[in-house]
Each structure stands twice: as structure tokens, then as C-alpha cells.
Amino acid sequence: MAKTSYRICTLPGDGIGPEIMDQAKRILAAVGEAYDVDFQCEDQLIGGCAIDATRAAGVTPSALPPQTLEAAKASDAVLLAAVGGPKWDDPTPGAVRPEQGLLAIRKNLGLYLNLRPVHIYDALRDASPLRPERLDGVDLLIVRELTGGLYFGKHERQTDVAGAGIDGAAGDTATDSMEYAEYEIERVIRWAYEAAARRSKVVTSVDKANVLETSRLWREVNHRLNAEFEDVEGEDMLVDNCAMQLVANPAQFDVLVTENTFGDILSDEASMLTGSLGMLASASLGDGTALYEPSHGSAPDIAGKDLANPIAQVLSVELMLRYSFQMDEAADAVAGAVEDVLNAGWRTADLADETTPEDHKLGTRAMGDKLIEAFQARA
Ligand code: IPM
Ligand code: MG
């Protein structure tokens, strides 16, 4: 029988992206060997490096060149690292920015659903800014709407508007609009209820219904689905309260579902429960090819120094194995390897503290080595 083969479009991007992607590819190669699957990775450009390359080639500068999008669409899954950096921070309105590449690929692949699992590692309890006892029983899944809302509304700048400046002078005004269609809300909340039915059966739907019309629509849809899923408990929570509850009593949450901007903010907050933003992976799903990426950014300050934590990238591979390839056993072995390495006391700089022995502090590649060893011991 022919060996199973998957084509993966790999997008290392900017900053620490290439370094952490290297470790993810090495893990993937080890998975392929252990489970007799052929993973063919093909690098493409996205973000700042794509802007540079298109500019150098004399074509329209783009953070998502057509070739990248075509390769992504033709692949079985997309694995992305990170985009952005100060080099491309151009404040000119209308300037091409690395983040546009990310938003464009999400939109073009129809990735309306973004999953960010927040899992507490026993070995990292002390790395969390919260008291360890607050972390008891914490295991939540953030379901973020990813192709609507403010991110994809109109972004406009009006210049020379009478009275908009200081002391009655003319000045600028700016507008970002937030719009949601009912179907866009329904498909993510429905997914959240279906996921909760297989978990602890609680959905918290987060909105700002005391102020926003989009949130009132969101809430109506939540109530409708709540009635449909009789065995799942559904609740509404205002986003400001949710931000507070995430640090006061995070164990109350099981599946948390929310719109794009709220999900962006709350997932960074929730990542710190695990001890580091470097631990949070994400899966973006839609009707076609799915995309997997860490929740963190490109960390330009530590790029190229072998300092970055590759774990969120490796856990993105875990999610890819689970959701795109139904390789649950391999995914469990990757997740288990992360657990084993942390239990053995190995730490990258972001996870280390004053109790970490010098010889247990690892760089990006050395952490990759440990993860591969631990994976092979389990697989
Ligand atoms: C994320 C990131 C992106 C987002 C940025 C880089 C555009 O913060 O994936 O959470 O806001 O979605
Ligand atoms: Mg974010």
C-alpha cells in the first residue's frame, strides 16, 4: 500500500518565526518516521519578508503574494509561525503591513473559527503569575470568531475635519466599523456547543450586549443555540467581567466563545495562566484547508538569538495532527512529549526562573532536541 502523504504549506514569516518553524518541522519529520506518513513541507513567504521580496522583485508589494495563497489552498494544511516587526511598522495610512498577510490568508481560506486551548502544565504552575491554587481545574478552550467584526470592517481616516483637532482646529477623525451577520455568529457558537457537549458541557458566550448592537445579536443567537443543545449549559458574560473572571476564577470556564477582537484580547490574557504566551497554540478552521499557528507574535527583540520558546509552534503541529489528519495517537505523543520535557525541568528563557539550574536552561534548538527525544520515547 502506498504511504500516506500530506502536503504542508509552511510559512515561517518574520522575527522568531523561522527558528521555531525549524523545530516544528523536525518534530513533524519524527512523527512521519514513527507513524509511516510522508509530510512534505514547502516554505512560502508571508508578512514582512513577503513585502520585502515582492518589493525587490518590482511587483506590487504584498504581505500575501498570490503564489503563497495558491500554495496554501493546494495544501492539506498550513503551518504558520509569526509575522511582523519594527522594520515594517509604517504609520502612513494605507501602507502595506505584515499583519495584512495574516488577515488575508484567514479570510481567503475562510478560516472563521479559531481555537485556542489553554492547558495548565503542572511543572509550570510556579511560572504563572496567579497563585498555584487558582489554577486547580483550569482547562479551557477559547473559540474565537476569526473573519468578521472590527478586523474586517471599514477602516477609514478622514483628514482636515472641521473641529476635530485640538482647541477647535481642523483635525483627523478615524473610523473602524464592526459588523456581524447572523450566520457568522451562528457557525462559531454552534461549534462551541458541539465541542462543549464532548467536554464539561458549559459554554460561556462573551459579549458587550450592554453597549453594542453586534453583541445583542450575538446574545440572541447564543440563546437560540442554548435552547437547541439541552445537555449543555450556556451562559452570557460581559467581556469586561470575563477579563476579570479569567484571573479571579479561571477554573469556572470550559468553552469560551466570543467575537474576533474580544477573542484576541482574552486569549493573550488567558495564555498567562499557563505561565507564558509561548505556550499557546491555535487552530484556525473553516470549510477548506485549515491553518495552525502559535497565538504569540514574532518577538523581534529576541529574533535570531536562539532564545525563543518553540513549544507553541510544536503544539500547533499537535493540533494539525488532530484536526487535519485525524492522527490522535501521534498528537497525544507530541502533547505528552511537551509534558515530559517540562516535568524533567527543561526551560527556555521565558519559562525559567531563579530556581531553574543553569544547565536546564535551553535555547530554541536544544528545546527542539529534547522534544524530539521525548516524542520518540513515547511514540
Ligand atoms: C493573533 C494576533 C493577530 C490578531 C495580529 C498579529 C494581527 O494578535 O493571532 O492573536 O490580532 O489576530
Ligand atoms: Mg493576538
mmCIF file of C-alpha atoms in Angstrom, residues 16-283:
data_model
loop_
_atom_site.group_PDB
_atom_site.id
_atom_site.type_symbol
_atom_site.label_atom_id
_atom_site.label_comp_id
_atom_site.label_asym_id
_atom_site.label_seq_id
_atom_site.Cartn_x
_atom_site.Cartn_y
_atom_site.Cartn_z
ATOM 1 C CA ILE A 16 11.483 34.289 15.652
ATOM 2 C CA GLY A 17 9.234 32.588 13.061
ATOM 3 C CA PRO A 18 11.966 30.746 11.117
ATOM 4 C CA GLU A 19 13.665 29.431 14.294
ATOM 5 C CA ILE A 20 10.526 27.997 15.856
ATOM 6 C CA MET A 21 9.325 26.666 12.492
ATOM 7 C CA ASP A 22 12.567 24.686 12.179
ATOM 8 C CA GLN A 23 11.775 22.871 15.415
ATOM 9 C CA ALA A 24 8.201 22.183 14.299
ATOM 10 C CA LYS A 25 9.478 20.675 11.045
ATOM 11 C CA ARG A 26 11.925 18.465 12.917
ATOM 12 C CA ILE A 27 9.112 17.175 15.136
ATOM 13 C CA LEU A 28 6.970 16.598 12.073
ATOM 14 C CA ALA A 29 9.756 14.572 10.471
ATOM 15 C CA ALA A 30 9.978 12.464 13.646
ATOM 16 C CA VAL A 31 6.196 11.961 13.595
ATOM 17 C CA GLY A 32 6.352 10.940 9.947
ATOM 18 C CA GLU A 33 9.020 8.386 10.693
ATOM 19 C CA ALA A 34 7.225 6.954 13.727
ATOM 20 C CA TYR A 35 3.823 6.696 12.034
ATOM 21 C CA ASP A 36 4.962 5.990 8.498
ATOM 22 C CA VAL A 37 3.495 9.148 6.995
ATOM 23 C CA ASP A 38 5.225 11.364 4.496
ATOM 24 C CA PHE A 39 4.911 15.062 5.370
ATOM 25 C CA GLN A 40 6.075 17.271 2.514
ATOM 26 C CA CYS A 41 6.744 20.785 3.753
ATOM 27 C CA GLU A 42 7.026 23.630 1.299
ATOM 28 C CA ASP A 43 8.070 27.076 2.545
ATOM 29 C CA GLN A 44 6.277 30.162 1.244
ATOM 30 C CA LEU A 45 6.517 33.843 2.093
ATOM 31 C CA ILE A 46 4.110 35.788 4.282
ATOM 32 C CA GLY A 47 4.321 39.028 6.260
ATOM 33 C CA GLY A 48 7.312 41.368 6.273
ATOM 34 C CA CYS A 49 9.591 39.007 4.349
ATOM 35 C CA ALA A 50 6.952 38.786 1.624
ATOM 36 C CA ILE A 51 6.708 42.584 1.449
ATOM 37 C CA ASP A 52 10.493 42.785 1.045
ATOM 38 C CA ALA A 53 10.611 40.053 -1.585
ATOM 39 C CA THR A 54 7.768 41.455 -3.693
ATOM 40 C CA ARG A 55 9.245 44.943 -3.464
ATOM 41 C CA ALA A 56 12.678 43.642 -4.514
ATOM 42 C CA ALA A 57 11.074 41.821 -7.447
ATOM 43 C CA GLY A 58 9.481 45.059 -8.625
ATOM 44 C CA VAL A 59 5.910 43.767 -8.317
ATOM 45 C CA THR A 60 3.180 45.278 -6.111
ATOM 46 C CA PRO A 61 4.393 44.940 -2.507
ATOM 47 C CA SER A 62 2.262 42.353 -0.755
ATOM 48 C CA ALA A 63 2.263 40.581 2.600
ATOM 49 C CA LEU A 64 0.461 37.655 0.972
ATOM 50 C CA PRO A 65 1.766 37.120 -2.563
ATOM 51 C CA PRO A 66 -0.575 35.202 -4.898
ATOM 52 C CA GLN A 67 1.881 32.300 -5.053
ATOM 53 C CA THR A 68 1.639 31.841 -1.268
ATOM 54 C CA LEU A 69 -2.136 31.835 -1.333
ATOM 55 C CA GLU A 70 -2.231 29.333 -4.188
ATOM 56 C CA ALA A 71 0.210 27.026 -2.402
ATOM 57 C CA ALA A 72 -1.807 27.309 0.815
ATOM 58 C CA LYS A 73 -5.048 26.445 -0.959
ATOM 59 C CA ALA A 74 -3.464 23.479 -2.692
ATOM 60 C CA SER A 75 -2.009 22.057 0.527
ATOM 61 C CA ASP A 76 -3.538 19.657 3.057
ATOM 62 C CA ALA A 77 -2.744 22.044 5.926
ATOM 63 C CA VAL A 78 -0.962 25.325 6.551
ATOM 64 C CA LEU A 79 1.528 25.758 9.373
ATOM 65 C CA LEU A 80 2.357 29.367 10.132
ATOM 66 C CA ALA A 81 4.850 30.818 12.617
ATOM 67 C CA ALA A 82 4.633 34.613 13.062
ATOM 68 C CA VAL A 83 4.647 37.865 11.137
ATOM 69 C CA GLY A 84 5.625 41.471 11.780
ATOM 70 C CA GLY A 85 8.408 43.601 13.194
ATOM 71 C CA PRO A 86 9.500 47.217 13.664
ATOM 72 C CA LYS A 87 11.116 47.240 10.225
ATOM 73 C CA TRP A 88 7.655 47.212 8.635
ATOM 74 C CA ASP A 89 5.877 49.483 11.124
ATOM 75 C CA ASP A 90 4.871 52.179 8.695
ATOM 76 C CA PRO A 91 2.324 54.568 10.215
ATOM 77 C CA THR A 92 1.346 56.037 6.823
ATOM 78 C CA PRO A 93 -2.361 55.376 6.268
ATOM 79 C CA GLY A 94 -2.744 52.740 3.573
ATOM 80 C CA ALA A 95 0.818 51.420 3.951
ATOM 81 C CA VAL A 96 1.265 47.708 3.372
ATOM 82 C CA ARG A 97 1.782 45.901 6.687
ATOM 83 C CA PRO A 98 2.863 42.337 7.557
ATOM 84 C CA GLU A 99 -0.306 41.673 9.578
ATOM 85 C CA GLN A 100 -2.370 42.163 6.407
ATOM 86 C CA GLY A 101 -0.872 38.894 5.193
ATOM 87 C CA LEU A 102 -2.225 37.091 8.206
ATOM 88 C CA LEU A 103 -5.687 38.614 7.925
ATOM 89 C CA ALA A 104 -5.789 37.990 4.177
ATOM 90 C CA ILE A 105 -4.884 34.319 4.469
ATOM 91 C CA ARG A 106 -7.503 33.818 7.206
ATOM 92 C CA LYS A 107 -10.140 35.486 5.018
ATOM 93 C CA ASN A 108 -9.142 33.788 1.779
ATOM 94 C CA LEU A 109 -9.096 30.321 3.301
ATOM 95 C CA GLY A 110 -12.439 31.014 5.022
ATOM 96 C CA LEU A 111 -11.000 30.307 8.475
ATOM 97 C CA TYR A 112 -13.834 31.634 10.574
ATOM 98 C CA LEU A 113 -13.127 29.516 13.641
ATOM 99 C CA ASN A 114 -10.051 29.947 15.823
ATOM 100 C CA LEU A 115 -9.412 27.529 18.681
ATOM 101 C CA ARG A 116 -7.004 28.365 21.457
ATOM 102 C CA PRO A 117 -6.793 25.637 24.089
ATOM 103 C CA VAL A 118 -5.483 26.787 27.478
ATOM 104 C CA HIS A 119 -3.941 23.840 29.273
ATOM 105 C CA ILE A 120 -2.093 24.090 32.584
ATOM 106 C CA TYR A 121 1.151 22.140 32.889
ATOM 107 C CA ASP A 122 1.811 21.011 36.432
ATOM 108 C CA ALA A 123 5.507 21.714 36.054
ATOM 109 C CA LEU A 124 4.790 25.342 35.129
ATOM 110 C CA ARG A 125 2.380 26.202 37.933
ATOM 111 C CA ASP A 126 5.010 28.396 39.512
ATOM 112 C CA ALA A 127 5.646 30.212 36.249
ATOM 113 C CA SER A 128 2.085 31.549 36.235
ATOM 114 C CA PRO A 129 1.556 34.985 37.762
ATOM 115 C CA LEU A 130 -1.518 33.542 39.505
ATOM 116 C CA ARG A 131 -1.294 31.686 42.805
ATOM 117 C CA PRO A 132 -0.977 27.940 42.016
ATOM 118 C CA GLU A 133 -4.224 27.027 43.823
ATOM 119 C CA ARG A 134 -6.165 29.284 41.452
ATOM 120 C CA LEU A 135 -5.035 27.048 38.604
ATOM 121 C CA ASP A 136 -6.649 23.904 40.005
ATOM 122 C CA GLY A 137 -9.059 22.512 37.449
ATOM 123 C CA VAL A 138 -8.222 25.058 34.752
ATOM 124 C CA ASP A 139 -8.681 23.625 31.265
ATOM 125 C CA LEU A 140 -10.434 25.876 28.837
ATOM 126 C CA LEU A 141 -10.950 26.214 25.138
ATOM 127 C CA ILE A 142 -11.250 29.674 23.652
ATOM 128 C CA VAL A 143 -13.301 29.731 20.468
ATOM 129 C CA ARG A 144 -12.666 32.998 18.661
ATOM 130 C CA GLU A 145 -14.559 34.197 15.596
ATOM 131 C CA LEU A 146 -11.800 34.981 13.091
ATOM 132 C CA THR A 147 -13.064 36.503 9.846
ATOM 133 C CA GLY A 148 -15.553 39.143 10.943
ATOM 134 C CA GLY A 149 -16.068 42.084 13.241
ATOM 135 C CA LEU A 150 -13.762 45.073 13.564
ATOM 136 C CA TYR A 151 -10.862 43.320 11.855
ATOM 137 C CA PHE A 152 -12.713 43.128 8.571
ATOM 138 C CA GLY A 153 -14.925 46.196 8.806
ATOM 139 C CA LYS A 154 -14.268 49.507 7.128
ATOM 140 C CA HIS A 155 -11.078 51.228 8.288
ATOM 141 C CA GLU A 156 -11.146 54.880 7.362
ATOM 142 C CA ARG A 157 -9.285 58.079 8.056
ATOM 143 C CA GLN A 158 -10.843 61.466 7.398
ATOM 144 C CA THR A 159 -8.412 64.381 7.310
ATOM 145 C CA ASP A 160 -8.960 68.083 7.846
ATOM 146 C CA VAL A 161 -12.311 67.683 9.519
ATOM 147 C CA ALA A 162 -13.536 70.977 10.952
ATOM 148 C CA GLY A 163 -13.386 70.991 14.747
ATOM 149 C CA ALA A 164 -11.734 67.562 15.048
ATOM 150 C CA GLY A 165 -8.371 68.962 16.090
ATOM 151 C CA ILE A 166 -7.208 70.439 19.360
ATOM 152 C CA ASP A 167 -8.878 73.675 20.517
ATOM 153 C CA GLY A 168 -11.423 73.700 17.717
ATOM 154 C CA ALA A 169 -8.908 73.463 14.886
ATOM 155 C CA ALA A 170 -9.344 71.115 11.953
ATOM 156 C CA GLY A 171 -8.001 67.601 12.509
ATOM 157 C CA ASP A 172 -8.349 63.936 11.693
ATOM 158 C CA THR A 173 -11.068 61.503 12.598
ATOM 159 C CA ALA A 174 -10.846 57.746 12.163
ATOM 160 C CA THR A 175 -13.468 55.023 11.847
ATOM 161 C CA ASP A 176 -13.381 51.252 12.254
ATOM 162 C CA SER A 177 -16.697 49.550 11.827
ATOM 163 C CA MET A 178 -17.924 46.373 13.440
ATOM 164 C CA GLU A 179 -20.450 44.281 11.603
ATOM 165 C CA TYR A 180 -21.674 40.715 12.044
ATOM 166 C CA ALA A 181 -24.147 38.693 10.043
ATOM 167 C CA GLU A 182 -26.247 36.166 11.915
ATOM 168 C CA TYR A 183 -24.762 33.196 10.073
ATOM 169 C CA GLU A 184 -21.234 34.286 11.012
ATOM 170 C CA ILE A 185 -22.199 34.224 14.667
ATOM 171 C CA GLU A 186 -24.201 31.024 14.496
ATOM 172 C CA ARG A 187 -21.450 28.866 12.954
ATOM 173 C CA VAL A 188 -18.920 29.643 15.688
ATOM 174 C CA ILE A 189 -21.332 29.410 18.609
ATOM 175 C CA ARG A 190 -22.693 26.133 17.209
ATOM 176 C CA TRP A 191 -19.160 24.743 17.043
ATOM 177 C CA ALA A 192 -18.627 25.831 20.665
ATOM 178 C CA TYR A 193 -21.749 23.954 21.825
ATOM 179 C CA GLU A 194 -20.755 20.859 19.893
ATOM 180 C CA ALA A 195 -17.289 20.971 21.474
ATOM 181 C CA ALA A 196 -18.746 21.551 24.941
ATOM 182 C CA ALA A 197 -21.045 18.554 24.525
ATOM 183 C CA ARG A 198 -17.863 16.427 24.326
ATOM 184 C CA ARG A 199 -16.208 18.268 27.262
ATOM 185 C CA SER A 200 -17.535 19.637 30.556
ATOM 186 C CA LYS A 201 -20.785 20.843 28.939
ATOM 187 C CA VAL A 202 -20.536 24.546 29.725
ATOM 188 C CA VAL A 203 -20.419 27.343 27.131
ATOM 189 C CA THR A 204 -19.675 30.908 28.158
ATOM 190 C CA SER A 205 -20.561 33.333 25.399
ATOM 191 C CA VAL A 206 -18.750 36.640 25.830
ATOM 192 C CA ASP A 207 -20.128 39.928 24.535
ATOM 193 C CA LYS A 208 -20.736 43.586 25.342
ATOM 194 C CA ALA A 209 -24.506 43.476 24.958
ATOM 195 C CA ASN A 210 -24.998 46.386 27.349
ATOM 196 C CA VAL A 211 -23.448 48.665 24.709
ATOM 197 C CA LEU A 212 -23.048 47.057 21.278
ATOM 198 C CA GLU A 213 -25.738 46.064 18.771
ATOM 199 C CA THR A 214 -23.482 43.343 17.323
ATOM 200 C CA SER A 215 -23.325 41.892 20.829
ATOM 201 C CA ARG A 216 -27.101 41.941 21.233
ATOM 202 C CA LEU A 217 -27.389 39.938 18.034
ATOM 203 C CA TRP A 218 -24.611 37.646 19.291
ATOM 204 C CA ARG A 219 -26.529 37.066 22.521
ATOM 205 C CA GLU A 220 -29.789 36.266 20.706
ATOM 206 C CA VAL A 221 -28.022 33.623 18.649
ATOM 207 C CA ASN A 222 -26.456 32.201 21.792
ATOM 208 C CA HIS A 223 -29.852 31.859 23.447
ATOM 209 C CA ARG A 224 -31.260 30.081 20.418
ATOM 210 C CA LEU A 225 -28.421 27.569 20.368
ATOM 211 C CA ASN A 226 -28.588 27.185 24.107
ATOM 212 C CA ALA A 227 -32.185 26.023 23.730
ATOM 213 C CA GLU A 228 -31.179 23.597 20.998
ATOM 214 C CA PHE A 229 -28.355 21.957 22.994
ATOM 215 C CA GLU A 230 -30.309 20.790 26.011
ATOM 216 C CA ASP A 231 -27.463 18.954 27.722
ATOM 217 C CA VAL A 232 -25.047 21.895 27.532
ATOM 218 C CA GLU A 233 -25.260 24.735 29.990
ATOM 219 C CA GLY A 234 -24.966 28.106 28.258
ATOM 220 C CA GLU A 235 -24.324 31.463 29.841
ATOM 221 C CA ASP A 236 -23.658 35.032 28.719
ATOM 222 C CA MET A 237 -20.860 37.093 30.178
ATOM 223 C CA LEU A 238 -19.891 40.685 29.526
ATOM 224 C CA VAL A 239 -16.356 40.996 28.224
ATOM 225 C CA ASP A 240 -15.087 43.293 30.975
ATOM 226 C CA ASN A 241 -16.391 40.892 33.601
ATOM 227 C CA CYS A 242 -14.839 37.973 31.699
ATOM 228 C CA ALA A 243 -11.428 39.677 31.713
ATOM 229 C CA MET A 244 -11.732 39.926 35.473
ATOM 230 C CA GLN A 245 -13.071 36.365 35.952
ATOM 231 C CA LEU A 246 -10.184 34.925 33.939
ATOM 232 C CA VAL A 247 -7.776 35.932 36.671
ATOM 233 C CA ALA A 248 -10.161 35.700 39.644
ATOM 234 C CA ASN A 249 -11.605 32.243 38.956
ATOM 235 C CA PRO A 250 -10.380 30.742 35.674
ATOM 236 C CA ALA A 251 -11.473 27.195 36.596
ATOM 237 C CA GLN A 252 -15.141 28.146 36.065
ATOM 238 C CA PHE A 253 -14.653 28.162 32.275
ATOM 239 C CA ASP A 254 -14.901 25.248 29.886
ATOM 240 C CA VAL A 255 -15.624 26.575 26.391
ATOM 241 C CA LEU A 256 -15.482 30.319 25.967
ATOM 242 C CA VAL A 257 -16.835 31.661 22.673
ATOM 243 C CA THR A 258 -16.515 35.229 21.505
ATOM 244 C CA GLU A 259 -16.115 37.614 18.574
ATOM 245 C CA ASN A 260 -12.821 38.434 16.884
ATOM 246 C CA THR A 261 -11.455 41.411 18.844
ATOM 247 C CA PHE A 262 -12.593 40.209 22.273
ATOM 248 C CA GLY A 263 -11.086 36.803 21.490
ATOM 249 C CA ASP A 264 -7.768 38.355 20.515
ATOM 250 C CA ILE A 265 -7.530 40.190 23.818
ATOM 251 C CA LEU A 266 -8.897 37.493 26.109
ATOM 252 C CA SER A 267 -6.663 34.799 24.615
ATOM 253 C CA ASP A 268 -3.495 36.778 25.366
ATOM 254 C CA GLU A 269 -4.762 37.240 28.892
ATOM 255 C CA ALA A 270 -5.624 33.550 29.267
ATOM 256 C CA SER A 271 -2.243 32.472 27.897
ATOM 257 C CA MET A 272 -0.587 33.811 31.015
ATOM 258 C CA LEU A 273 -2.453 31.236 33.105
ATOM 259 C CA THR A 274 -0.097 28.705 31.512
ATOM 260 C CA GLY A 275 2.925 30.770 32.535
ATOM 261 C CA SER A 276 3.946 32.118 29.149
ATOM 262 C CA LEU A 277 2.480 33.386 25.916
ATOM 263 C CA GLY A 278 4.998 30.992 24.362
ATOM 264 C CA MET A 279 2.805 28.025 25.330
ATOM 265 C CA LEU A 280 -0.424 28.788 23.462
ATOM 266 C CA ALA A 281 -1.105 27.133 20.119
ATOM 267 C CA SER A 282 -4.056 27.750 17.854
ATOM 268 C CA ALA A 283 -6.027 26.070 15.111
#
